[in-house]
JSON list of C-alpha atoms in Angstrom, two decimals:
[
{"chain": "D", "resi": 151, "resn": "UNK", "atom": "CA", "xyz": [57.86, 176.62, 120.83]},
{"chain": "D", "resi": 152, "resn": "UNK", "atom": "CA", "xyz": [55.98, 178.69, 118.26]},
{"chain": "D", "resi": 153, "resn": "UNK", "atom": "CA", "xyz": [52.85, 176.57, 118.06]},
{"chain": "D", "resi": 154, "resn": "UNK", "atom": "CA", "xyz": [54.59, 173.22, 118.10]},
{"chain": "D", "resi": 155, "resn": "UNK", "atom": "CA", "xyz": [53.75, 170.11, 120.06]},
{"chain": "D", "resi": 156, "resn": "UNK", "atom": "CA", "xyz": [56.38, 168.16, 121.93]},
{"chain": "D", "resi": 157, "resn": "UNK", "atom": "CA", "xyz": [59.32, 170.05, 120.40]},
{"chain": "D", "resi": 158, "resn": "UNK", "atom": "CA", "xyz": [58.20, 169.58, 116.80]},
{"chain": "D", "resi": 159, "resn": "UNK", "atom": "CA", "xyz": [56.83, 172.17, 114.40]},
{"chain": "D", "resi": 160, "resn": "UNK", "atom": "CA", "xyz": [53.05, 172.23, 114.21]},
{"chain": "D", "resi": 161, "resn": "UNK", "atom": "CA", "xyz": [53.22, 171.55, 110.46]},
{"chain": "D", "resi": 162, "resn": "UNK", "atom": "CA", "xyz": [55.37, 168.44, 111.05]},
{"chain": "D", "resi": 163, "resn": "UNK", "atom": "CA", "xyz": [52.92, 167.11, 113.65]},
{"chain": "D", "resi": 164, "resn": "UNK", "atom": "CA", "xyz": [50.03, 167.78, 111.25]},
{"chain": "D", "resi": 165, "resn": "UNK", "atom": "CA", "xyz": [51.77, 165.97, 108.39]},
{"chain": "D", "resi": 166, "resn": "UNK", "atom": "CA", "xyz": [52.67, 162.97, 110.58]},
{"chain": "D", "resi": 167, "resn": "UNK", "atom": "CA", "xyz": [49.16, 162.64, 111.99]},
{"chain": "D", "resi": 168, "resn": "UNK", "atom": "CA", "xyz": [47.61, 162.72, 108.52]},
{"chain": "D", "resi": 169, "resn": "UNK", "atom": "CA", "xyz": [50.15, 160.28, 107.08]},
{"chain": "D", "resi": 170, "resn": "UNK", "atom": "CA", "xyz": [49.85, 157.89, 110.02]},
{"chain": "D", "resi": 171, "resn": "UNK", "atom": "CA", "xyz": [46.06, 157.78, 109.78]},
{"chain": "D", "resi": 172, "resn": "UNK", "atom": "CA", "xyz": [46.14, 157.41, 105.98]},
{"chain": "D", "resi": 173, "resn": "UNK", "atom": "CA", "xyz": [48.62, 154.54, 106.10]},
{"chain": "D", "resi": 174, "resn": "UNK", "atom": "CA", "xyz": [46.83, 152.82, 108.99]},
{"chain": "D", "resi": 175, "resn": "UNK", "atom": "CA", "xyz": [43.51, 152.91, 107.15]},
{"chain": "D", "resi": 176, "resn": "UNK", "atom": "CA", "xyz": [45.12, 151.78, 103.87]},
{"chain": "D", "resi": 177, "resn": "UNK", "atom": "CA", "xyz": [46.55, 148.80, 105.76]},
{"chain": "D", "resi": 178, "resn": "UNK", "atom": "CA", "xyz": [43.05, 148.03, 107.08]},
{"chain": "D", "resi": 179, "resn": "UNK", "atom": "CA", "xyz": [44.14, 148.33, 110.70]},
{"chain": "D", "resi": 180, "resn": "UNK", "atom": "CA", "xyz": [42.16, 149.69, 113.61]},
{"chain": "D", "resi": 181, "resn": "UNK", "atom": "CA", "xyz": [43.85, 151.77, 116.30]},
{"chain": "D", "resi": 182, "resn": "UNK", "atom": "CA", "xyz": [43.58, 148.71, 118.55]},
{"chain": "D", "resi": 183, "resn": "UNK", "atom": "CA", "xyz": [45.35, 146.46, 116.04]},
{"chain": "D", "resi": 184, "resn": "UNK", "atom": "CA", "xyz": [48.15, 148.96, 115.39]},
{"chain": "D", "resi": 185, "resn": "UNK", "atom": "CA", "xyz": [48.61, 149.63, 119.10]},
{"chain": "D", "resi": 186, "resn": "UNK", "atom": "CA", "xyz": [49.13, 145.90, 119.67]},
{"chain": "D", "resi": 187, "resn": "UNK", "atom": "CA", "xyz": [51.75, 145.74, 116.93]},
{"chain": "D", "resi": 188, "resn": "UNK", "atom": "CA", "xyz": [53.78, 148.76, 118.01]},
{"chain": "D", "resi": 189, "resn": "UNK", "atom": "CA", "xyz": [53.22, 148.31, 121.78]},
{"chain": "D", "resi": 190, "resn": "UNK", "atom": "CA", "xyz": [51.83, 151.81, 122.31]},
{"chain": "D", "resi": 191, "resn": "UNK", "atom": "CA", "xyz": [48.38, 152.34, 123.76]},
{"chain": "D", "resi": 192, "resn": "UNK", "atom": "CA", "xyz": [45.34, 152.94, 121.60]},
{"chain": "D", "resi": 193, "resn": "UNK", "atom": "CA", "xyz": [44.85, 156.24, 123.48]},
{"chain": "D", "resi": 194, "resn": "UNK", "atom": "CA", "xyz": [48.40, 157.36, 122.63]},
{"chain": "D", "resi": 195, "resn": "UNK", "atom": "CA", "xyz": [47.93, 156.57, 118.94]},
{"chain": "D", "resi": 196, "resn": "UNK", "atom": "CA", "xyz": [44.57, 158.34, 118.93]},
{"chain": "D", "resi": 197, "resn": "UNK", "atom": "CA", "xyz": [46.14, 161.48, 120.43]},
{"chain": "D", "resi": 198, "resn": "UNK", "atom": "CA", "xyz": [48.87, 161.41, 117.79]},
{"chain": "D", "resi": 199, "resn": "UNK", "atom": "CA", "xyz": [46.37, 160.99, 114.96]},
{"chain": "D", "resi": 200, "resn": "UNK", "atom": "CA", "xyz": [44.26, 163.86, 116.31]},
{"chain": "D", "resi": 201, "resn": "UNK", "atom": "CA", "xyz": [47.30, 166.13, 116.67]},
{"chain": "D", "resi": 202, "resn": "UNK", "atom": "CA", "xyz": [46.99, 166.37, 120.45]},
{"chain": "D", "resi": 203, "resn": "UNK", "atom": "CA", "xyz": [50.35, 164.74, 121.06]},
{"chain": "D", "resi": 204, "resn": "UNK", "atom": "CA", "xyz": [53.50, 164.69, 118.98]},
{"chain": "D", "resi": 205, "resn": "UNK", "atom": "CA", "xyz": [54.73, 161.23, 118.07]},
{"chain": "D", "resi": 206, "resn": "UNK", "atom": "CA", "xyz": [58.08, 160.20, 119.46]},
{"chain": "D", "resi": 207, "resn": "UNK", "atom": "CA", "xyz": [60.77, 159.23, 117.00]},
{"chain": "D", "resi": 208, "resn": "UNK", "atom": "CA", "xyz": [60.47, 155.69, 118.37]},
{"chain": "D", "resi": 209, "resn": "UNK", "atom": "CA", "xyz": [56.73, 155.56, 117.66]},
{"chain": "D", "resi": 210, "resn": "UNK", "atom": "CA", "xyz": [57.25, 156.90, 114.14]},
{"chain": "D", "resi": 211, "resn": "UNK", "atom": "CA", "xyz": [59.95, 154.29, 113.52]},
{"chain": "D", "resi": 212, "resn": "UNK", "atom": "CA", "xyz": [57.76, 151.44, 114.80]},
{"chain": "D", "resi": 213, "resn": "UNK", "atom": "CA", "xyz": [54.74, 152.59, 112.77]},
{"chain": "D", "resi": 214, "resn": "UNK", "atom": "CA", "xyz": [56.95, 152.95, 109.69]},
{"chain": "D", "resi": 215, "resn": "UNK", "atom": "CA", "xyz": [58.05, 149.34, 110.07]},
{"chain": "D", "resi": 216, "resn": "UNK", "atom": "CA", "xyz": [54.60, 147.95, 110.86]},
{"chain": "D", "resi": 217, "resn": "UNK", "atom": "CA", "xyz": [52.83, 149.86, 108.09]},
{"chain": "D", "resi": 218, "resn": "UNK", "atom": "CA", "xyz": [55.58, 149.36, 105.51]},
{"chain": "D", "resi": 219, "resn": "UNK", "atom": "CA", "xyz": [56.04, 153.10, 105.19]},
{"chain": "D", "resi": 220, "resn": "UNK", "atom": "CA", "xyz": [59.76, 152.87, 104.45]},
{"chain": "D", "resi": 221, "resn": "UNK", "atom": "CA", "xyz": [60.71, 155.66, 106.85]},
{"chain": "D", "resi": 222, "resn": "UNK", "atom": "CA", "xyz": [58.11, 158.13, 105.57]},
{"chain": "D", "resi": 223, "resn": "UNK", "atom": "CA", "xyz": [56.70, 158.92, 109.03]},
{"chain": "D", "resi": 224, "resn": "UNK", "atom": "CA", "xyz": [60.10, 159.33, 110.66]},
{"chain": "D", "resi": 225, "resn": "UNK", "atom": "CA", "xyz": [61.26, 161.63, 107.86]},
{"chain": "D", "resi": 226, "resn": "UNK", "atom": "CA", "xyz": [58.32, 163.97, 108.55]},
{"chain": "D", "resi": 227, "resn": "UNK", "atom": "CA", "xyz": [59.47, 164.63, 112.12]},
{"chain": "D", "resi": 228, "resn": "UNK", "atom": "CA", "xyz": [61.54, 167.78, 112.04]},
{"chain": "D", "resi": 229, "resn": "UNK", "atom": "CA", "xyz": [62.61, 169.15, 115.44]},
{"chain": "D", "resi": 230, "resn": "UNK", "atom": "CA", "xyz": [61.57, 172.72, 116.05]},
{"chain": "D", "resi": 231, "resn": "UNK", "atom": "CA", "xyz": [64.57, 175.01, 116.09]},
{"chain": "D", "resi": 232, "resn": "UNK", "atom": "CA", "xyz": [65.48, 178.44, 114.90]},
{"chain": "D", "resi": 233, "resn": "UNK", "atom": "CA", "xyz": [69.14, 178.07, 115.78]},
{"chain": "D", "resi": 234, "resn": "UNK", "atom": "CA", "xyz": [71.59, 177.48, 112.93]},
{"chain": "D", "resi": 235, "resn": "UNK", "atom": "CA", "xyz": [73.61, 174.28, 113.10]},
{"chain": "D", "resi": 236, "resn": "UNK", "atom": "CA", "xyz": [76.71, 174.57, 115.22]},
{"chain": "D", "resi": 237, "resn": "UNK", "atom": "CA", "xyz": [79.99, 173.82, 113.47]},
{"chain": "D", "resi": 238, "resn": "UNK", "atom": "CA", "xyz": [82.54, 171.91, 115.51]},
{"chain": "D", "resi": 239, "resn": "UNK", "atom": "CA", "xyz": [85.77, 173.70, 116.39]},
{"chain": "D", "resi": 240, "resn": "UNK", "atom": "CA", "xyz": [88.37, 173.66, 113.62]},
{"chain": "D", "resi": 241, "resn": "UNK", "atom": "CA", "xyz": [90.78, 170.75, 113.83]},
{"chain": "D", "resi": 242, "resn": "UNK", "atom": "CA", "xyz": [93.66, 173.06, 114.73]},
{"chain": "D", "resi": 243, "resn": "UNK", "atom": "CA", "xyz": [92.01, 173.98, 118.03]},
{"chain": "D", "resi": 244, "resn": "UNK", "atom": "CA", "xyz": [90.81, 170.50, 118.98]},
{"chain": "D", "resi": 245, "resn": "UNK", "atom": "CA", "xyz": [92.75, 168.46, 121.48]},
{"chain": "D", "resi": 246, "resn": "UNK", "atom": "CA", "xyz": [93.66, 165.05, 120.31]},
{"chain": "D", "resi": 247, "resn": "UNK", "atom": "CA", "xyz": [95.26, 162.12, 122.02]},
{"chain": "D", "resi": 248, "resn": "UNK", "atom": "CA", "xyz": [95.72, 161.95, 125.74]},
{"chain": "D", "resi": 249, "resn": "UNK", "atom": "CA", "xyz": [94.95, 164.74, 128.11]},
{"chain": "D", "resi": 250, "resn": "UNK", "atom": "CA", "xyz": [97.79, 167.15, 128.77]},
{"chain": "D", "resi": 251, "resn": "UNK", "atom": "CA", "xyz": [96.55, 167.72, 132.31]},
{"chain": "D", "resi": 252, "resn": "UNK", "atom": "CA", "xyz": [98.78, 166.98, 135.26]},
{"chain": "D", "resi": 253, "resn": "UNK", "atom": "CA", "xyz": [97.33, 165.06, 138.11]},
{"chain": "D", "resi": 254, "resn": "UNK", "atom": "CA", "xyz": [98.94, 165.62, 141.43]},
{"chain": "D", "resi": 255, "resn": "UNK", "atom": "CA", "xyz": [98.60, 162.91, 143.97]},
{"chain": "D", "resi": 256, "resn": "UNK", "atom": "CA", "xyz": [97.59, 164.02, 147.40]},
{"chain": "D", "resi": 257, "resn": "UNK", "atom": "CA", "xyz": [100.06, 162.75, 149.89]},
{"chain": "D", "resi": 258, "resn": "UNK", "atom": "CA", "xyz": [100.12, 163.47, 153.55]},
{"chain": "D", "resi": 259, "resn": "UNK", "atom": "CA", "xyz": [102.47, 166.34, 154.26]},
{"chain": "D", "resi": 260, "resn": "UNK", "atom": "CA", "xyz": [105.70, 165.50, 156.03]},
{"chain": "D", "resi": 261, "resn": "UNK", "atom": "CA", "xyz": [106.41, 167.16, 159.39]}
]
């Protein structure tokens, strides 16, 4: 996980925690008030703001809505990966329509 928290890059967690705190304070909300609005505990929000816990995508979405951030927090969450995106199989090799498998019914064998 190369220094990340909860599957996210450390830099993404750092940016989210700073942005969350900045927007919460600009809105004049305490951790207690925000926790009541987004239905996450004050302790959870505190851990996110201090960088001890990565925010879930759900928490980022709820905070975006409550703080009027317009998706800014959610957009900062970038999953940690070093793998290139996987392209789906070309259309010529994909199966379409119904399965071409044969199902054989099990029947009792005749004597």
